[in-house]
Protein backbone atom coordinates (compact mmCIF):
# COMPACT_ATOMS: atom_id res chain seq x y z
CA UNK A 1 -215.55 81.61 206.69
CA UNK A 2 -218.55 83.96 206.44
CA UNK A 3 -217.87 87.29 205.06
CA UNK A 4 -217.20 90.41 207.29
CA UNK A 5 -220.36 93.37 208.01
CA UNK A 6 -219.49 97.02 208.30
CA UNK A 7 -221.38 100.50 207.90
CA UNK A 8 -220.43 100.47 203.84
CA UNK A 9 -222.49 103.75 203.67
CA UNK A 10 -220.45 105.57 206.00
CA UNK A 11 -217.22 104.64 203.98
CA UNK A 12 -219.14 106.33 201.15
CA UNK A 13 -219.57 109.43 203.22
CA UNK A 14 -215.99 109.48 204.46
CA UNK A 15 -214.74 109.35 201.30
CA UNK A 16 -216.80 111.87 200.14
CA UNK A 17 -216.03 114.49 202.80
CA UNK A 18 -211.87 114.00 202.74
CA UNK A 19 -211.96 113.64 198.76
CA UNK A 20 -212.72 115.99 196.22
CA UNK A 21 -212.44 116.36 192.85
CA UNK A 22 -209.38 114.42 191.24
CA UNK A 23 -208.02 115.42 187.95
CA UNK A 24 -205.13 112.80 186.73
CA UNK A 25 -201.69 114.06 188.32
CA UNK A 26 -203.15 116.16 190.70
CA UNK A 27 -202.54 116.52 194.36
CA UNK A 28 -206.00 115.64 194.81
CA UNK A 29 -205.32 112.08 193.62
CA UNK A 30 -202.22 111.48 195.27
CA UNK A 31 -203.95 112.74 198.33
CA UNK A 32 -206.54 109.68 197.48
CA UNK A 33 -204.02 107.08 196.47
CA UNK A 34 -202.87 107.87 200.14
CA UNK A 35 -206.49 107.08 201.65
CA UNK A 36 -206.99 104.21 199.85
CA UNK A 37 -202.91 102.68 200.41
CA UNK A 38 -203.75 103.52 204.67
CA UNK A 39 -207.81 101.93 204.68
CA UNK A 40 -206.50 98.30 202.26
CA UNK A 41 -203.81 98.30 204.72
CA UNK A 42 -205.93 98.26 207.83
CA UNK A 43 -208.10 95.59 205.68
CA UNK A 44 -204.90 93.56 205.63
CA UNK A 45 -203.83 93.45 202.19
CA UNK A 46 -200.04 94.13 201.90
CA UNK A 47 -199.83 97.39 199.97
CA UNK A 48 -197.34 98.87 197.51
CA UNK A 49 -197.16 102.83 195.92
CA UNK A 50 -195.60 103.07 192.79
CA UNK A 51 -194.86 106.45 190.99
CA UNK A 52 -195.27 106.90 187.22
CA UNK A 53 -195.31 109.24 184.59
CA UNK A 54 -198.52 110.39 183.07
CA UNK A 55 -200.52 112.64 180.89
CA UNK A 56 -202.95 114.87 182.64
CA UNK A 57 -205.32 115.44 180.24
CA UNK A 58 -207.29 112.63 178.38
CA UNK A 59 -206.51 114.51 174.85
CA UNK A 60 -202.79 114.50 175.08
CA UNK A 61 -202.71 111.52 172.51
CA UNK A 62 -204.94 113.21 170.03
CA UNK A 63 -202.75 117.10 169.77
CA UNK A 64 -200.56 115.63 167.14
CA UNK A 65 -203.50 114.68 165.04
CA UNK A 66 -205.39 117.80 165.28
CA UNK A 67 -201.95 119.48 164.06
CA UNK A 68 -201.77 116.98 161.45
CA UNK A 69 -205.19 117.13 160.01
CA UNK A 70 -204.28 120.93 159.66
CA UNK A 71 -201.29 119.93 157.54
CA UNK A 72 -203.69 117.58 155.81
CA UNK A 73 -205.92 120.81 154.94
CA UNK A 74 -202.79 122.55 153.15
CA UNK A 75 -201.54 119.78 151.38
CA UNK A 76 -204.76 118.94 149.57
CA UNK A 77 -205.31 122.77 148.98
CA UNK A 78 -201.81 122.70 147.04
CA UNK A 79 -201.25 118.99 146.41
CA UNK A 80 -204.19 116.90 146.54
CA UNK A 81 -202.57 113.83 145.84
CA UNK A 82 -200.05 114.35 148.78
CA UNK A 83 -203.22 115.80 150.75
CA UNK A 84 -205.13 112.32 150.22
CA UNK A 85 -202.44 110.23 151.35
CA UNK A 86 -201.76 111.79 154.29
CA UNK A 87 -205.52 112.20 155.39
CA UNK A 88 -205.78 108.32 154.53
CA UNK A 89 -203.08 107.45 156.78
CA UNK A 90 -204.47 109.69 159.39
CA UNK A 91 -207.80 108.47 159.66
CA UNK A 92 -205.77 104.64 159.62
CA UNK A 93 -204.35 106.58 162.88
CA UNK A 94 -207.84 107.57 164.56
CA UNK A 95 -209.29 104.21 163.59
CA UNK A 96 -206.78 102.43 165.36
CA UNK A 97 -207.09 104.66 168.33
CA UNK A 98 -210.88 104.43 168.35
CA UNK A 99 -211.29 100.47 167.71
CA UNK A 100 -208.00 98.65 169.18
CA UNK A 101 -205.88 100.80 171.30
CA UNK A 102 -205.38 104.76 171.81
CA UNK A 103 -202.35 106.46 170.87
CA UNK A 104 -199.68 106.88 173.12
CA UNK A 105 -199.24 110.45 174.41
CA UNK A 106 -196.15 112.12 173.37
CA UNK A 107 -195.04 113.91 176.46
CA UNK A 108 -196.29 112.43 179.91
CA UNK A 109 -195.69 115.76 181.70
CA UNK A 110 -197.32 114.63 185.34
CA UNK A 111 -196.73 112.21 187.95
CA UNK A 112 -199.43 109.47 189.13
CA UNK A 113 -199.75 106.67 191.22
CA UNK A 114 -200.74 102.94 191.37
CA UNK A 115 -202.11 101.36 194.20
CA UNK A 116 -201.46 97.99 194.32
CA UNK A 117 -202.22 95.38 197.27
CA UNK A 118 -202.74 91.68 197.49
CA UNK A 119 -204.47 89.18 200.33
CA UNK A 120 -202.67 85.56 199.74
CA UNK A 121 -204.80 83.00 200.51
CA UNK A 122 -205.40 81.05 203.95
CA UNK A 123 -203.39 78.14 204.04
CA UNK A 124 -203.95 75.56 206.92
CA UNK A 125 -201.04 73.40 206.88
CA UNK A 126 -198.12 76.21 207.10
CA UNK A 127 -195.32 73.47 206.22
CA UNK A 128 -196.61 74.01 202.03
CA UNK A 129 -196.25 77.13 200.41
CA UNK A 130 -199.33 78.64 199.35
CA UNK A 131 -200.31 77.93 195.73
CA UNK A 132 -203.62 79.64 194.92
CA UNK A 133 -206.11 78.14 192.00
CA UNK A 134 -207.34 81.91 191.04
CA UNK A 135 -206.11 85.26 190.99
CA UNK A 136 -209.35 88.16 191.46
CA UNK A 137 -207.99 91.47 190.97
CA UNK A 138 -210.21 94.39 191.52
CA UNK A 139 -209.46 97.70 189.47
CA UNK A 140 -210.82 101.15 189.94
CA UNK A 141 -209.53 104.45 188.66
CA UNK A 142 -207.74 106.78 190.90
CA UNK A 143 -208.93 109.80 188.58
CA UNK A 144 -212.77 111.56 188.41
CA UNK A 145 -214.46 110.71 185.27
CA UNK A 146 -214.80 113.36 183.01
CA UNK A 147 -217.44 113.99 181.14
CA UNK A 148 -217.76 113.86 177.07
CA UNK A 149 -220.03 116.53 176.29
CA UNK A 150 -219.37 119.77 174.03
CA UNK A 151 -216.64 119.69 172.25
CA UNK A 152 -215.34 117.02 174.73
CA UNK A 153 -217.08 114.83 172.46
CA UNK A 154 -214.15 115.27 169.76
CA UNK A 155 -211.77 113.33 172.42
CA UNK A 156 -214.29 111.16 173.43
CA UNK A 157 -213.83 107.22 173.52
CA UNK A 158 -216.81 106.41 172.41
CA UNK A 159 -218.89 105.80 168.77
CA UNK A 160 -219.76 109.44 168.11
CA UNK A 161 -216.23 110.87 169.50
CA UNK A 162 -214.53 108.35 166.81
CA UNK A 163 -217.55 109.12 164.03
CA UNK A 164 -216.61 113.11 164.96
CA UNK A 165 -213.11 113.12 164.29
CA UNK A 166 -213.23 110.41 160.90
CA UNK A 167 -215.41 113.14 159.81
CA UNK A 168 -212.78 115.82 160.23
CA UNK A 169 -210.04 113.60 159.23
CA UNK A 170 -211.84 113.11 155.73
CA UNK A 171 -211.85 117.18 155.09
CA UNK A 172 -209.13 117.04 152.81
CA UNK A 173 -210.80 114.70 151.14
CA UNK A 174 -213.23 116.85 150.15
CA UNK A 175 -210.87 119.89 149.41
CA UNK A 176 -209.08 117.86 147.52
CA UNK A 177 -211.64 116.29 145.32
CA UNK A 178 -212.82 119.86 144.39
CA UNK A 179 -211.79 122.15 141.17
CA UNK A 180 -208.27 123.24 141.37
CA UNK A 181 -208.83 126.69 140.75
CA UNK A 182 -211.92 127.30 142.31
CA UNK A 183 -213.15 129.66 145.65
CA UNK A 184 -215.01 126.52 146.75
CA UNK A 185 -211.93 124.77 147.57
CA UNK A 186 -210.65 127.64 149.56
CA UNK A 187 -213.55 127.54 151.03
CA UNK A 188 -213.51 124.17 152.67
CA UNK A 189 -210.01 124.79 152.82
CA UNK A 190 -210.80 127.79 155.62
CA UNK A 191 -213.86 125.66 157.07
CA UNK A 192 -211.48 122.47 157.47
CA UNK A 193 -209.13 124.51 159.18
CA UNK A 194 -211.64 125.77 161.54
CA UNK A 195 -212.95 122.62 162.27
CA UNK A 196 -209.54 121.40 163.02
CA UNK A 197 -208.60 124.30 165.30
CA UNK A 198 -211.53 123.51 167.45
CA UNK A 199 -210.65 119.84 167.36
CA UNK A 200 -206.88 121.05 168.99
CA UNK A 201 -208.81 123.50 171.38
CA UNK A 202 -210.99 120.51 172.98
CA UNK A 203 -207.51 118.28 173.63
CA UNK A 204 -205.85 120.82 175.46
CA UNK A 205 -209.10 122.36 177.72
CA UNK A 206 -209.82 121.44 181.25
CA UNK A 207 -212.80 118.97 180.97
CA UNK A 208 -215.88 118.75 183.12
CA UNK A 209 -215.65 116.29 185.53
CA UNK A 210 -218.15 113.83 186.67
CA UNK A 211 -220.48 115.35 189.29
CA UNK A 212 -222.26 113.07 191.69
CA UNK A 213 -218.71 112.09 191.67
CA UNK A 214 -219.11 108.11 190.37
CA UNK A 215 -215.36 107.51 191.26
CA UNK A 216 -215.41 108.28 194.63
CA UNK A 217 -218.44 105.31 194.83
CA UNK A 218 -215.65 102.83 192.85
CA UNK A 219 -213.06 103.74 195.43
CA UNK A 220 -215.60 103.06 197.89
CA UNK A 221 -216.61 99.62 196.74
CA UNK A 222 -212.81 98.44 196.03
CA UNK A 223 -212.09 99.51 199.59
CA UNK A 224 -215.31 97.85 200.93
CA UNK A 225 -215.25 94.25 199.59
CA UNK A 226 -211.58 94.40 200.26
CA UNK A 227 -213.04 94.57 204.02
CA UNK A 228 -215.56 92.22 203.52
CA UNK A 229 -214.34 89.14 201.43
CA UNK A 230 -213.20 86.54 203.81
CA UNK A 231 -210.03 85.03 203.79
CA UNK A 232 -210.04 82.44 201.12
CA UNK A 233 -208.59 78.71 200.42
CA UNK A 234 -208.10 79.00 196.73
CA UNK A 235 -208.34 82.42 195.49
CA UNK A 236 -205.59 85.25 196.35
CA UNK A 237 -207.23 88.76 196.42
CA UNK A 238 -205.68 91.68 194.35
CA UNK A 239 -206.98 95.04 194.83
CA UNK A 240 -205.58 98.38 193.00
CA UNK A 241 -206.24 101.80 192.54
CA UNK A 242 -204.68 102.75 188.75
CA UNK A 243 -203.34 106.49 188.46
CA UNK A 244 -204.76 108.96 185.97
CA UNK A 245 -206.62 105.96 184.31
CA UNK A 246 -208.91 107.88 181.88
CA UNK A 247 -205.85 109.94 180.94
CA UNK A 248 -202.86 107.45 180.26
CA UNK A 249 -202.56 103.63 179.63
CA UNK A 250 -199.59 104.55 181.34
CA UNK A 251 -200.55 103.05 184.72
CA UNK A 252 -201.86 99.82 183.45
CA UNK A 253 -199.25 99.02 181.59
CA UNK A 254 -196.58 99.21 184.73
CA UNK A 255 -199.25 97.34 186.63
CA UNK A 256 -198.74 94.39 184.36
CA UNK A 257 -194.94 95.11 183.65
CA UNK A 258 -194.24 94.74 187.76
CA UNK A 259 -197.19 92.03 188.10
CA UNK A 260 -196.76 89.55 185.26
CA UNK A 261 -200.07 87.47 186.07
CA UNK A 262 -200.60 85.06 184.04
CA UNK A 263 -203.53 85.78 182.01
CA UNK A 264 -205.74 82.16 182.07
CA UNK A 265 -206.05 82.18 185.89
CA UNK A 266 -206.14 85.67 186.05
CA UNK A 267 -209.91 87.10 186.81
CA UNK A 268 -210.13 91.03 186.64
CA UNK A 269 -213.27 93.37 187.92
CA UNK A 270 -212.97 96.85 186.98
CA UNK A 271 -215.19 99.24 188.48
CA UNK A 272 -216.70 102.33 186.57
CA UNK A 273 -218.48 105.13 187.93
CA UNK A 274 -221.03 103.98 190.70
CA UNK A 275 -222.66 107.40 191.89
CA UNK A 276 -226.51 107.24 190.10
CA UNK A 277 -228.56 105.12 188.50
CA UNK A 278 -229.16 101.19 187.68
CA UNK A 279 -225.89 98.51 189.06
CA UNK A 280 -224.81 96.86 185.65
CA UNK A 281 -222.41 94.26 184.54
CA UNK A 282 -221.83 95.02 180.90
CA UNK A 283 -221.44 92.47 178.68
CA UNK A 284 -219.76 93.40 176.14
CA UNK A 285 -218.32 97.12 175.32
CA UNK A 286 -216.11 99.09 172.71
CA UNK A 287 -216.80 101.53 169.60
CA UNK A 288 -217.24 98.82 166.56
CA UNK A 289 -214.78 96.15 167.61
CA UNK A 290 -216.99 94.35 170.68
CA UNK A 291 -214.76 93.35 173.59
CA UNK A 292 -217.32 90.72 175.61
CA UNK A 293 -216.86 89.80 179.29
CA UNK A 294 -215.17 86.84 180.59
CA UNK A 295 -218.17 83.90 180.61
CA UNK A 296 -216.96 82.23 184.03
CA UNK A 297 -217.33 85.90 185.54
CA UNK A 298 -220.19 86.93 183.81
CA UNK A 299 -222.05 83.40 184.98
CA UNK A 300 -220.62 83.85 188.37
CA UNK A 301 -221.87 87.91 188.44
CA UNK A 302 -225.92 86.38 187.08
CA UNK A 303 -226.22 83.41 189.97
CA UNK A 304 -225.11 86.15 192.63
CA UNK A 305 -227.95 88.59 191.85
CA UNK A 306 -230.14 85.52 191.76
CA UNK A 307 -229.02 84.32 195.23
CA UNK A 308 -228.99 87.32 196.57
CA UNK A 309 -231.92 90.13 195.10
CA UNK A 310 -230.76 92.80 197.32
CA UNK A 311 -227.64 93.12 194.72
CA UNK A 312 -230.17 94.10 191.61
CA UNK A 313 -227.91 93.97 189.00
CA UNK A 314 -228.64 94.31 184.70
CA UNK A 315 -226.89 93.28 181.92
CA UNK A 316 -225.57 96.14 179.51
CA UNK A 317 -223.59 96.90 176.47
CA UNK A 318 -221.80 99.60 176.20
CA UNK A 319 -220.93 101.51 172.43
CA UNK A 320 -217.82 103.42 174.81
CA UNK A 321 -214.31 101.73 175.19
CA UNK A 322 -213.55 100.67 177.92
CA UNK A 323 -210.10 102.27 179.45
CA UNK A 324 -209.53 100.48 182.35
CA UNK A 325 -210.32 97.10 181.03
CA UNK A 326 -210.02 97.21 177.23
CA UNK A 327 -205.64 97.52 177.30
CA UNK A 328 -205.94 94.26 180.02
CA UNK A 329 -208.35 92.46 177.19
CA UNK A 330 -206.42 92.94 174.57
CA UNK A 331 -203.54 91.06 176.43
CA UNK A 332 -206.07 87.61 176.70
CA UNK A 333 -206.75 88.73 180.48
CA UNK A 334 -210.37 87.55 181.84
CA UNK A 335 -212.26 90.77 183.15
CA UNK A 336 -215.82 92.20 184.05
CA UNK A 337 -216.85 95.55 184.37
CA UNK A 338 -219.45 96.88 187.00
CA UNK A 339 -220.57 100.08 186.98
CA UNK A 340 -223.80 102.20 186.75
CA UNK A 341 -226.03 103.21 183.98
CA UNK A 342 -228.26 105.74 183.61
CA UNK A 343 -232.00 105.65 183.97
CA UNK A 344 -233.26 109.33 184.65
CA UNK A 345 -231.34 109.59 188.33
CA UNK A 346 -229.32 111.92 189.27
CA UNK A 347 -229.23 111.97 192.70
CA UNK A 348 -226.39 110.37 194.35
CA UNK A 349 -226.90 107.04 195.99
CA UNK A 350 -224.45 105.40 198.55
CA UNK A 351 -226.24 102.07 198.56
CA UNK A 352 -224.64 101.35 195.35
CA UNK A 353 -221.55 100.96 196.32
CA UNK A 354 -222.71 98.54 199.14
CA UNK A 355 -224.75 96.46 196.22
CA UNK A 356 -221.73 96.07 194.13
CA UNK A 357 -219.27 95.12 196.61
CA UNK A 358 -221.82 92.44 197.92
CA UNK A 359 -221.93 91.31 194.15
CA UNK A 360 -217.82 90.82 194.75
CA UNK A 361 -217.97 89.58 197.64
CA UNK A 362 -220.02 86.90 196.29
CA UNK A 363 -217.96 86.58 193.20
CA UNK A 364 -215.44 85.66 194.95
CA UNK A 365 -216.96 83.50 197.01
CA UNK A 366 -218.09 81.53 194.18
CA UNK A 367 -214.89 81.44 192.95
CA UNK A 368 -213.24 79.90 196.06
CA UNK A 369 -215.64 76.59 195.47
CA UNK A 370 -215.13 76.61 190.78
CA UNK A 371 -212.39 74.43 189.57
CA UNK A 372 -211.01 74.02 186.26
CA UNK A 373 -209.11 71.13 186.11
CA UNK A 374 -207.58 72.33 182.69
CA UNK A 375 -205.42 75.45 184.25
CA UNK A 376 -202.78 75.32 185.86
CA UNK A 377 -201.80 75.87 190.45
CA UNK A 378 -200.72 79.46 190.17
CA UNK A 379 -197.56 80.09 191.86
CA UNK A 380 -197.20 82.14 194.37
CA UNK A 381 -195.35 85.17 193.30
């Protein structure tokens, strides 16, 4: 069955005029999570809302470092044995958070949203019960982006956010490893302390957020090849919209708790900002620790821009984690990001959104004909 047509720039433009700016637990978001529940619906996906707690600010997780690398500064001004330790252990802390997964937040004062709907697949003789090969799910964030610059950059997931704040976390180091009675250690002591003070201002101020508004382009495309992928023999459809994603793991983690897919026959797309600039697949992303893309998907993604050149895609790294897909890989799920990267635009560009959800659509597609005779039927949840 071919694939469906419709005007994907003007659900660009809608979006754009009935959504604004959406910082994590806002009533902005919820107000989108009810757009995009009412437009998968009339796509006919069966749709689900599920409530959840969340932080509503990215550097929620990092406040009880900041505090602790000022305890840090004291100890090694009066004990620097007891000041080593504990700025050892604490930048064991950040290098976990940076490189494998981020620290929980301690209070999750907010409420957020999932999105979560699903297309089974078209079965012809109604007597069997449907048993799809695949599973595509298609992520985007319900959230804006923000954006790390200034002393954002200390909260940052990316190389020089986690660089930044190893290089605060080994002050007492230094104050340590100075003369005991000496004004230079006082020094540092008062310069560490600074340092640390600005590090607690930047995870509790409101952040920039992403302007052209990239997220609004994701929510666009998720919505869009919902519309447009046909109904399919062997692949069942998953689409969701994840609540205060670039805040919280929160939401992905009662994704998976409520939808325990099974990881081998489970494909994921997650789509990053799509406002400006060049479509990309990235290839392989995180800060140190590489996370690469699934190989069937990342084939799949290649002999679609090949087949079709109107799609125009590029292979990227990235040296940023990834927090919509990197908790899912880390769990042995199969995923792909698609996003935009930069190349001197900055103007925003509707057409993008079209681009990538053609590249789905064609994913998926694809997938409907692949077999891999070593997985197992899914069963039908």
């Amino acid at each position: 069955m071919p694939a469906r047509t419709l005007d994907s720039t003007g659900v660009v433009v809608e979006l754009i005029d009935q959504l604004g700016p959406r910082p994590a637990t806002s009533a902005a978001e919820a107000m989108a999570a009810a757009q995009i529940n009412a437009r998968l619906r009339q796509a006919g996906f069966s749709v689900a809302t599920h409530s959840l707690p969340a932080a509503a600010h990215p550097g929620t997780r990092l406040a009880p470092a900041a505090i602790g690398l000022m305890a840090a500064i004291g100890l090694a001004a009066w004990q620097p044995v007891a000041g080593i330790a504990f700025s050892l252990w604490l930048m064991a802390l950040l290098l976990i958070d940076g490189m494998y997964a981020p620290l929980p937040p301690l209070r999750q004062r907010g409420i957020s949203q999932n999105i979560i709907a699903v297309r089974p697949i078209e079965v012809a003789d109604t007597q069997t019960s449907p048993q799809p090969r695949w599973r595509l799910v298609l992520l985007a964030p319900l959230d804006t982006p923000p954006v790390w610059r200034g002393l954002a950059r200390l909260i940052a997931p990316t190389y020089e956010g986690l660089l930044a704040r190893l290089a605060l976390g080994s002050l007492p180091l230094a104050i340590a490893a100075t003369p005991t009675v000496s004004a230079l250690r006082w020094t540092l002591a008062i310069i560490a302390c600074a340092g640390a003070l600005l590090w607690l201002w930047a995870t509790r101020r409101q952040l920039p957020l992403m302007q052209p508004d990239g997220g609004i382009a994701a929510l666009a495309t998720l919505i869009i090849a919902g519309q447009t992928i046909p109904r399919l023999q062997h692949v069942e459809v998953w689409a969701g919209a994840v609540g205060a994603a670039y805040c919280d793991q929160n939401g992905l983690k009662a994704l998976i708790a409520r939808y325990p897919f099974e990881p081998a026959n489970t494909l994921i797309i997650g789509l990053g900002p799509l406002a400006c600039g060049q479509l990309a697949i990235i290839s392989r992303s995180g800060v140190f620790r590489h996370e690469p893309a699934d190989p069937l998907l990342y084939r799949l993604a290649i002999d679609a821009d090949r087949a079709e050149p109107v799609i125009d895609l590029e292979p990227h790294t990235q040296a940023v984690r990834d927090e919509l897909l990197s908790p899912l890989r880390q769990r042995g799920f199969r995923t792909l990001s698609i996003r935009a990267v930069a190349n001197g635009e900055n103007t925003f560009n509707p057409l993008l959104a079209e681009r990538a959800a053609r590249l789905i659509v064609a994913i998926a597609c694809a997938l409907d004909t692949e077999t891999n005779d070593d997985l197992p039927i899914l069963r039908a949840k």
